[in-house]
C-alpha atoms as a PDB file:
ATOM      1  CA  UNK A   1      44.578 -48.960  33.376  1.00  0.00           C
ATOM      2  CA  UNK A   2      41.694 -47.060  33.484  1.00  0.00           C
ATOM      3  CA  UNK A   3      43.993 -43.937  34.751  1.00  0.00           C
ATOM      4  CA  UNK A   4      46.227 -43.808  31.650  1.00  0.00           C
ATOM      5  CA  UNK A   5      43.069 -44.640  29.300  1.00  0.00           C
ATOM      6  CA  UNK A   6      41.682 -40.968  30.850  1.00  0.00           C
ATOM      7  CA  UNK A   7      45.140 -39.727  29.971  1.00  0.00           C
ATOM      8  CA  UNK A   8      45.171 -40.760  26.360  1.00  0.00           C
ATOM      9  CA  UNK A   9      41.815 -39.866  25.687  1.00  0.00           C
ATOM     10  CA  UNK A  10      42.499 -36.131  27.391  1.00  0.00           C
ATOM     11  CA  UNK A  11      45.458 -35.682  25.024  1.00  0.00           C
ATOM     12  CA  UNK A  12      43.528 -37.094  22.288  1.00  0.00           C
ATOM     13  CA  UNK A  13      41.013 -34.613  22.762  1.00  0.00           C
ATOM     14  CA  UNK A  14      43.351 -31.608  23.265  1.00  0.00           C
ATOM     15  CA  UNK A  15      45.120 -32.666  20.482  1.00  0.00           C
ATOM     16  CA  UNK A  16      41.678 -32.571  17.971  1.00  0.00           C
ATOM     17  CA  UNK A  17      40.872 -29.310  19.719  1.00  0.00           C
ATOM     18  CA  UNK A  18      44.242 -27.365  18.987  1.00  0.00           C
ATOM     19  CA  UNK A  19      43.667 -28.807  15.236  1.00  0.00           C
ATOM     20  CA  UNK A  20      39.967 -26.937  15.113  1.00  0.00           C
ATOM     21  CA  UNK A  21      42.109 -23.902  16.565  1.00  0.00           C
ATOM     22  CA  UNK A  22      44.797 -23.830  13.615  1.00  0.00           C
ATOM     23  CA  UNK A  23      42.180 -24.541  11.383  1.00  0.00           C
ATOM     24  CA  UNK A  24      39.723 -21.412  12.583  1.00  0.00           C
ATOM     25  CA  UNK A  25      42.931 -18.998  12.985  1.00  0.00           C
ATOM     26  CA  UNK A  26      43.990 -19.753   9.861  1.00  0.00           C
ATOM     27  CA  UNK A  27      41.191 -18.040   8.220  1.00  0.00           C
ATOM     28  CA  UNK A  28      39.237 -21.225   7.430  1.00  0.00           C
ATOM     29  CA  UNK A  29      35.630 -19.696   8.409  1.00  0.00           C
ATOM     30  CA  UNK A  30      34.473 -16.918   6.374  1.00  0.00           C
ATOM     31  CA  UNK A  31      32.619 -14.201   7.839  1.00  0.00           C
ATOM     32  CA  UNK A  32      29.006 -13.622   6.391  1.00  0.00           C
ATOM     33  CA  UNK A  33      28.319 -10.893   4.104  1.00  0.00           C
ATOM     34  CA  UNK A  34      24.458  -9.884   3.575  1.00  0.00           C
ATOM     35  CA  UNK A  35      22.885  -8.068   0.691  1.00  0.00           C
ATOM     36  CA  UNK A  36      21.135  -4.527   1.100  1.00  0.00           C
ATOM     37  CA  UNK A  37      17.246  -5.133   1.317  1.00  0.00           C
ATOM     38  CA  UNK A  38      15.333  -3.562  -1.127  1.00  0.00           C
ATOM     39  CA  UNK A  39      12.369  -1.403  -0.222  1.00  0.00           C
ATOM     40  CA  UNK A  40       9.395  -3.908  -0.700  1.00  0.00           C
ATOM     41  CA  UNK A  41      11.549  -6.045   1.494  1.00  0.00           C
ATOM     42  CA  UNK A  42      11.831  -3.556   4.370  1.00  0.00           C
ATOM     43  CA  UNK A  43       8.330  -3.268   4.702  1.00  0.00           C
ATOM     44  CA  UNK A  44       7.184  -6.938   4.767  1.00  0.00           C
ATOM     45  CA  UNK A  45       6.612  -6.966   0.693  1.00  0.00           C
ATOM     46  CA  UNK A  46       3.633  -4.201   1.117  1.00  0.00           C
ATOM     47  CA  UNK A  47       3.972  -1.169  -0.622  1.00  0.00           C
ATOM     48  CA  UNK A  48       4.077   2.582   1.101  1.00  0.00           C
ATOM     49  CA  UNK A  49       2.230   4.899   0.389  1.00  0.00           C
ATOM     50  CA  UNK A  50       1.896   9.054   0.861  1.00  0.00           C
ATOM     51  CA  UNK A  51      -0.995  11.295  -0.433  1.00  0.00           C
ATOM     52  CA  UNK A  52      -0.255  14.914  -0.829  1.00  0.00           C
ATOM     53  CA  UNK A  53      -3.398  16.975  -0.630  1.00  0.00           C
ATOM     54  CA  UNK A  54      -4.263  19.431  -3.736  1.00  0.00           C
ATOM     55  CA  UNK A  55      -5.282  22.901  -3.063  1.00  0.00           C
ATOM     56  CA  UNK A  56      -8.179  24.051  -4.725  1.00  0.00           C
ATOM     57  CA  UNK A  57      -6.447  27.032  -6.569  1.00  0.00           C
ATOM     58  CA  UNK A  58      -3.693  24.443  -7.270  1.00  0.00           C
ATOM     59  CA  UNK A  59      -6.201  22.225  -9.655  1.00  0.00           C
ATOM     60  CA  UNK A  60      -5.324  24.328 -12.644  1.00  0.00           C
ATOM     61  CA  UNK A  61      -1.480  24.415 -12.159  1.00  0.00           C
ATOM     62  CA  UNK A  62      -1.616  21.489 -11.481  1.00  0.00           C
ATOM     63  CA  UNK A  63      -3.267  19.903 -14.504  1.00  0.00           C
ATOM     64  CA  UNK A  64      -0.953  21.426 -16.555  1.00  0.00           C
ATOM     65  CA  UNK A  65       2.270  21.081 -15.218  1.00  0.00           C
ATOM     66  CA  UNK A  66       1.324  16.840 -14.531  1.00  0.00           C
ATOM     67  CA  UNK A  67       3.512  15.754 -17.146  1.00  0.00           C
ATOM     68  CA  UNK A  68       6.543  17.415 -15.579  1.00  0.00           C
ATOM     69  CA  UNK A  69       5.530  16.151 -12.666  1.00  0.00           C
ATOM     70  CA  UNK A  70       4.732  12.967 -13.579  1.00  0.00           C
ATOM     71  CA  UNK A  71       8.414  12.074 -15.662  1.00  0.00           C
ATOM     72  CA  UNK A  72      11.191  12.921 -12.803  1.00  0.00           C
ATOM     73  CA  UNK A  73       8.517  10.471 -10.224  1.00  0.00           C
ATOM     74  CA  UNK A  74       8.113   7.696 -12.497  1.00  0.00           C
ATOM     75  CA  UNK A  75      10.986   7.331 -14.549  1.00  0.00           C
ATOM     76  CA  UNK A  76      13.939   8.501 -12.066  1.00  0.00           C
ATOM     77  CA  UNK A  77      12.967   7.784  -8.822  1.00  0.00           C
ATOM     78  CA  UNK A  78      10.817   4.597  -9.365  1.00  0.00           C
ATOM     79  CA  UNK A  79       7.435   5.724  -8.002  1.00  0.00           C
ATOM     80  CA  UNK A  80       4.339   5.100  -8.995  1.00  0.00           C
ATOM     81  CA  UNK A  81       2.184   8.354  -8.428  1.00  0.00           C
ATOM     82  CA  UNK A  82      -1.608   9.091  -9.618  1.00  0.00           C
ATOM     83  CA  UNK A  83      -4.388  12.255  -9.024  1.00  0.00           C
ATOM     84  CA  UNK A  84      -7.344  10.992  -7.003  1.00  0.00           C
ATOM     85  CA  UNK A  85      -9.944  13.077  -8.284  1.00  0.00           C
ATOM     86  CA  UNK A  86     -12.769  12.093  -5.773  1.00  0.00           C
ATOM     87  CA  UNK A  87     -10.275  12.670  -2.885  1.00  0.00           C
ATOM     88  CA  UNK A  88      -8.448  15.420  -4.570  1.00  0.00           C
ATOM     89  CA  UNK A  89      -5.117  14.407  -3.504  1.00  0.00           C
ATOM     90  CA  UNK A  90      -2.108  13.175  -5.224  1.00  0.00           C
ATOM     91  CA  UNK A  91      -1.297  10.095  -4.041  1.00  0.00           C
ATOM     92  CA  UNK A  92       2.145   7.992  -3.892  1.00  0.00           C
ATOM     93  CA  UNK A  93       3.431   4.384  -3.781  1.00  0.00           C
ATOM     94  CA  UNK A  94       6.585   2.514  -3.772  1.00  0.00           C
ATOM     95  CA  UNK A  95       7.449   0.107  -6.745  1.00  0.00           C
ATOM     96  CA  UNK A  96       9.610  -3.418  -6.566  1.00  0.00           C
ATOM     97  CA  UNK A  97      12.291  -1.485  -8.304  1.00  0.00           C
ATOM     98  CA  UNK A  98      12.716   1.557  -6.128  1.00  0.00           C
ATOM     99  CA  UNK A  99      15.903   1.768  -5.632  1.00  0.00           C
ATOM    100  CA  UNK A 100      15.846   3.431  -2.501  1.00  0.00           C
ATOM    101  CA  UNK A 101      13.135   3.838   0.435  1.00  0.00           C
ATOM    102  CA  UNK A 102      13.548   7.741   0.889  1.00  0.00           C
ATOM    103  CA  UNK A 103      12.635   8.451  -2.691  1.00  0.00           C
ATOM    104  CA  UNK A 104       9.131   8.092  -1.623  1.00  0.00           C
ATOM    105  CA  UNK A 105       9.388  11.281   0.748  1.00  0.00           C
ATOM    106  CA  UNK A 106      10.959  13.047  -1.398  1.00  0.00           C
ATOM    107  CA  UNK A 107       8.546  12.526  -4.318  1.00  0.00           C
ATOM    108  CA  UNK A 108       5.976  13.914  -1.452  1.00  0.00           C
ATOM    109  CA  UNK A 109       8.080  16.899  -0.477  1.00  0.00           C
ATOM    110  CA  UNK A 110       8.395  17.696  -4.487  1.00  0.00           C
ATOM    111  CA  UNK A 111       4.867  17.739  -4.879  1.00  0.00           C
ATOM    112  CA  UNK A 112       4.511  19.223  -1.952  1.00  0.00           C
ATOM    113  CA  UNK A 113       6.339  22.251  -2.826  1.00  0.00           C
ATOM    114  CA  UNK A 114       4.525  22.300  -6.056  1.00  0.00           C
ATOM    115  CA  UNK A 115       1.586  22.652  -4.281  1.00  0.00           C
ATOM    116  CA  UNK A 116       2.636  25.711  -2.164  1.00  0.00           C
ATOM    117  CA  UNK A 117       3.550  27.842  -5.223  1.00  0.00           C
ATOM    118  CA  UNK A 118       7.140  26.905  -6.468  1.00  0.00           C
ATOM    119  CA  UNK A 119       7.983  26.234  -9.798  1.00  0.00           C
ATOM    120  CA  UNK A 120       8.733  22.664 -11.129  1.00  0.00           C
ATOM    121  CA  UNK A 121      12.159  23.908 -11.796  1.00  0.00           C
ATOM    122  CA  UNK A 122      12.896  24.784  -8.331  1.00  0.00           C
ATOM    123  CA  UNK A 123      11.186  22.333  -6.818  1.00  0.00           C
ATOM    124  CA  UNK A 124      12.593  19.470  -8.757  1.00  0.00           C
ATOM    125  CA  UNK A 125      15.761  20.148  -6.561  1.00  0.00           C
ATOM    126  CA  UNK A 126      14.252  18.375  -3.646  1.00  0.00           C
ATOM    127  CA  UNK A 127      14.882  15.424  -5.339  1.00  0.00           C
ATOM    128  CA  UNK A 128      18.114  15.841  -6.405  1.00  0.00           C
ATOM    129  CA  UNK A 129      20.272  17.336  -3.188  1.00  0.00           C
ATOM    130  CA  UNK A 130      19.236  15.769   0.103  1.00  0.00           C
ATOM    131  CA  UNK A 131      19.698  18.822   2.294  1.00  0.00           C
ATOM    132  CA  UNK A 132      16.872  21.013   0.838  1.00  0.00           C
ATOM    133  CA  UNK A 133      14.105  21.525   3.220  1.00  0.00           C
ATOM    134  CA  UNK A 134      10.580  24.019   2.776  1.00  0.00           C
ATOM    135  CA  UNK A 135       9.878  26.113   5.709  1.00  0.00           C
ATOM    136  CA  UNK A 136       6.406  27.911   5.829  1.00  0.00           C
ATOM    137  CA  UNK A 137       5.453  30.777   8.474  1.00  0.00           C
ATOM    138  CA  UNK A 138       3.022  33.363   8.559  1.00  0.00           C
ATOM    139  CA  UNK A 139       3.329  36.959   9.555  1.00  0.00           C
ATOM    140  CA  UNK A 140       1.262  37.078  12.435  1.00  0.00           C
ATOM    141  CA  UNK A 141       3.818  34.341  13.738  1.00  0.00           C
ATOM    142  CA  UNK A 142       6.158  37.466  13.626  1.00  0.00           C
ATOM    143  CA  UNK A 143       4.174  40.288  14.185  1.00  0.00           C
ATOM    144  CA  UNK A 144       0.250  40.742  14.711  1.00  0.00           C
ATOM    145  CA  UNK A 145      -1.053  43.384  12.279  1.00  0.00           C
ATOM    146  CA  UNK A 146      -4.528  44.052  10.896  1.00  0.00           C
ATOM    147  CA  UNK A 147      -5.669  46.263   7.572  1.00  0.00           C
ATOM    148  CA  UNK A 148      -3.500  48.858   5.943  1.00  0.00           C
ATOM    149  CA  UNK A 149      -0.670  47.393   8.371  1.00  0.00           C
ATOM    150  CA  UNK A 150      -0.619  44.056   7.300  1.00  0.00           C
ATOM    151  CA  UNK A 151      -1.189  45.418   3.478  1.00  0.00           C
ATOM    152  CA  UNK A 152       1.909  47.776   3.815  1.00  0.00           C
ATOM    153  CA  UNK A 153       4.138  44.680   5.621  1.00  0.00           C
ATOM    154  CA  UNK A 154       3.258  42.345   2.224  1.00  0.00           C
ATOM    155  CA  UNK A 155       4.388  45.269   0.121  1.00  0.00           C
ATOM    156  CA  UNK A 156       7.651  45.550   2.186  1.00  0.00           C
ATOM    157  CA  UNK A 157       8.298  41.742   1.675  1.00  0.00           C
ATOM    158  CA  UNK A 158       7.715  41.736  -2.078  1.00  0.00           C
ATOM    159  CA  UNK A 159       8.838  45.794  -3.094  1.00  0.00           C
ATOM    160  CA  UNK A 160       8.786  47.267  -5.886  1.00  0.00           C
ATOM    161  CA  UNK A 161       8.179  44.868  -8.804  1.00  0.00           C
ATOM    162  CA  UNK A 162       9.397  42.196  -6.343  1.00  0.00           C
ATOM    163  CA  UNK A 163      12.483  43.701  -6.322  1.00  0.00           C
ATOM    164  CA  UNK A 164      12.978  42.942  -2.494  1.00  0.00           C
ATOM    165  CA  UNK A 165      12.005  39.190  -2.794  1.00  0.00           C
ATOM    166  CA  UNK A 166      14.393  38.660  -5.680  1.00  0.00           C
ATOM    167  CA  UNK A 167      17.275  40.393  -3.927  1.00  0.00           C
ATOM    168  CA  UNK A 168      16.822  38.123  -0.646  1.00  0.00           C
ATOM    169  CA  UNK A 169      16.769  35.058  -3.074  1.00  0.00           C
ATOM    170  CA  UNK A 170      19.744  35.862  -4.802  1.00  0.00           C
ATOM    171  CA  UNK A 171      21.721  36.649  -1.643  1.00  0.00           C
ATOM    172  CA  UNK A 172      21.288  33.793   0.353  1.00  0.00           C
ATOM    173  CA  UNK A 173      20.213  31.200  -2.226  1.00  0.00           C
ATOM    174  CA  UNK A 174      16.626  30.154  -1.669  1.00  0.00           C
ATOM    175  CA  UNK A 175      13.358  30.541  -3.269  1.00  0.00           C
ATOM    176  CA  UNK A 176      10.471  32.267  -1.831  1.00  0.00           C
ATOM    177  CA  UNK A 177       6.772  32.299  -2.472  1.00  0.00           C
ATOM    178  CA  UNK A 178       4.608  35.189  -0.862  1.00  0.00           C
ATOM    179  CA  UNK A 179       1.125  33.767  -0.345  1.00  0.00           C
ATOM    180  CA  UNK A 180      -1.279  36.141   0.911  1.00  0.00           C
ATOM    181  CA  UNK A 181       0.205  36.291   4.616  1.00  0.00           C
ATOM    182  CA  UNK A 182       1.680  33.056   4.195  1.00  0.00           C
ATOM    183  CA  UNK A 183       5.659  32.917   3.664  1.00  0.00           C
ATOM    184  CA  UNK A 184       6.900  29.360   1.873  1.00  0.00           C
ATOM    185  CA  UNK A 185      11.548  29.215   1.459  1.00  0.00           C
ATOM    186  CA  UNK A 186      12.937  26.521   0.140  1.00  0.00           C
ATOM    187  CA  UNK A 187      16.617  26.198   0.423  1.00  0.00           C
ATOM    188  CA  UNK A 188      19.336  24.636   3.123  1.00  0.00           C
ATOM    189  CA  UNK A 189      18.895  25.146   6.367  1.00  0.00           C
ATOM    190  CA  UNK A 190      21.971  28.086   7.089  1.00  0.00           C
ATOM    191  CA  UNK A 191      20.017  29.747   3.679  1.00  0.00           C
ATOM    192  CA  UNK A 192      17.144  29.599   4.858  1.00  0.00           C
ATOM    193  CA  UNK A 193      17.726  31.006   7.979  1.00  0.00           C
ATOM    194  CA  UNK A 194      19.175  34.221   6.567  1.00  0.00           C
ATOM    195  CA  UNK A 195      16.358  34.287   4.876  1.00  0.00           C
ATOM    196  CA  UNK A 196      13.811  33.784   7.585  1.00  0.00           C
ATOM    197  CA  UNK A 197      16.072  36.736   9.097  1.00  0.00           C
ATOM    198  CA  UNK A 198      15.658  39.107   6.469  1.00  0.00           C
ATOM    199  CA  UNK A 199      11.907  38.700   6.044  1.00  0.00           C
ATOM    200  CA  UNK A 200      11.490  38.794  10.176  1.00  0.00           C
ATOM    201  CA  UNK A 201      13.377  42.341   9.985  1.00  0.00           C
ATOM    202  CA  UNK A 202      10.969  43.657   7.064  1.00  0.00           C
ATOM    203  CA  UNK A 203       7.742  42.538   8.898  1.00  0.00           C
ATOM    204  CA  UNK A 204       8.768  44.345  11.664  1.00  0.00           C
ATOM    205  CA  UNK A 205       9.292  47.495   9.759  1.00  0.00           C
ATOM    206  CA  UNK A 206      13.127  47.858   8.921  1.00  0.00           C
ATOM    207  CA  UNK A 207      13.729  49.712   5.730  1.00  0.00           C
ATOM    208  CA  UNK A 208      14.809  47.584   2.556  1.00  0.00           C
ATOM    209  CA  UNK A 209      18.276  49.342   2.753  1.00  0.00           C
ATOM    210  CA  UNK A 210      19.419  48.380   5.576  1.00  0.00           C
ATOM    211  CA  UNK A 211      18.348  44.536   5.116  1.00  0.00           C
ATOM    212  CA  UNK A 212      20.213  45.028   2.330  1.00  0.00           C
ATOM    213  CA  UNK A 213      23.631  45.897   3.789  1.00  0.00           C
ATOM    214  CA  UNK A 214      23.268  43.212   6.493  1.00  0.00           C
ATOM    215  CA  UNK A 215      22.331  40.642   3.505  1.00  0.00           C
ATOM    216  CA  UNK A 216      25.627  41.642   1.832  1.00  0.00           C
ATOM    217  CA  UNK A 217      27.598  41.315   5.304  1.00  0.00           C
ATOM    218  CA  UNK A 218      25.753  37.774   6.150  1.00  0.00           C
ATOM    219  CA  UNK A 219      26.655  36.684   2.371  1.00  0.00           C
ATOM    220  CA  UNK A 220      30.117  37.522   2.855  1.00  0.00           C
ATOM    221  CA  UNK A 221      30.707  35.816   5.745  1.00  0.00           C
ATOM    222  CA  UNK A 222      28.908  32.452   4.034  1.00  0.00           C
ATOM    223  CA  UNK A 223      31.215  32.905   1.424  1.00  0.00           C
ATOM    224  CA  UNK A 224      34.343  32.631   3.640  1.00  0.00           C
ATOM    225  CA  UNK A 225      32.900  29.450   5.191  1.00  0.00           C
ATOM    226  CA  UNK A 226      32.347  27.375   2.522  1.00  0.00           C
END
């Protein structure tokens, strides 16, 4: 008796089992599906922050240009941004409503480049295409000269009216801002190698000419690739 009770219950339980089976092969569990977190979410609910220090030859620029500034952070990308006066830094912080968590870096890298010497136009670009980047070098990084040397090597970068400068941004696509000894390009990262070239090649003394013919040569080939 108790053997074929064992039996029955065995088949009973097989028999409930295959059911669950059907049931589960059939489609009858759903899988889950989970909402994006928002920013605020990411980070606990606390907002991030990044402060961008303000040069002090940038004050002036900087003052007037703020509204420009101010409009494409605020109203596009849904950050709130403010000028610590005491600190002297521009300072940023995520909203509830940003829609995304790496608008807040590039807010920094915009004012950033502002900072350096670009013009809003140009440097409201960082916001808008995600593979723009700002490298910064100086010339001693390339070559160490002193006095009329160094003098003559800033001429060579900028020529005649900035004649040079505009040629090498036109050519490969950037933007470049000549500070002193201090060399800011903002661009992609293939432009602004060509461009890092170029400038490398007039440091170290190579006439304007023949940068130019390899510019035209590197340009070509650019062209055929994309």
């Amino acid at each position: 008796m108790e053997a074929s009770r064992a039996v029955s219950t065995a088949a009973q339980v097989e028999s409930s089992s295959s059911g669950a089976m059907a049931v589960d092969a059939a489609g009858g569990v759903e899988k889950p599906r989970f909402e994006a977190l928002t920013p605020s979410e990411m980070s606990g609910g606390k907002p991030q922050f990044r402060k961008v220090p303000v040069p002090q030859h940038r004050f002036a620029p900087l003052k007037k240009a703020w509204m420009d500034i101010y409009t494409p952070v605020y109203e596009h990308m849904k950050i709130d941004i403010r000028m610590n006066l005491k600190a002297r830094r521009v300072e940023l912080k995520t909203r509830k409503d940003t829609p995304d968590v790496s608008n807040l870096q590039k807010c920094a890298d915009f004012v950033h480049a502002f900072m350096l010497g670009f013009d809003i136009a140009d440097a409201v670009a960082l916001l808008r295409l995600d593979d723009l980047y700002v490298d910064s070098f100086e010339i001693k990084d390339v070559k160490t000269l002193r006095g009329e040397h160094l003098s003559r090597a800033i001429g060579r970068l900028s020529g005649k009216g900035g004649k040079t400068k505009y040629a090498i941004e036109n050519s490969t696509r950037t933007r470049i801002v000549i500070a002193d000894t201090k060399i800011h390009i903002l661009g992609s990262f293939v432009n602004i190698k060509v461009a890092r070239d170029s400038l490398c090649s007039l440091i170290l003394g190579s006439p304007a000419g023949k940068v130019y013919s390899k510019l035209r040569a590197v340009s070509a080939r650019l062209a055929e690739r994309y």
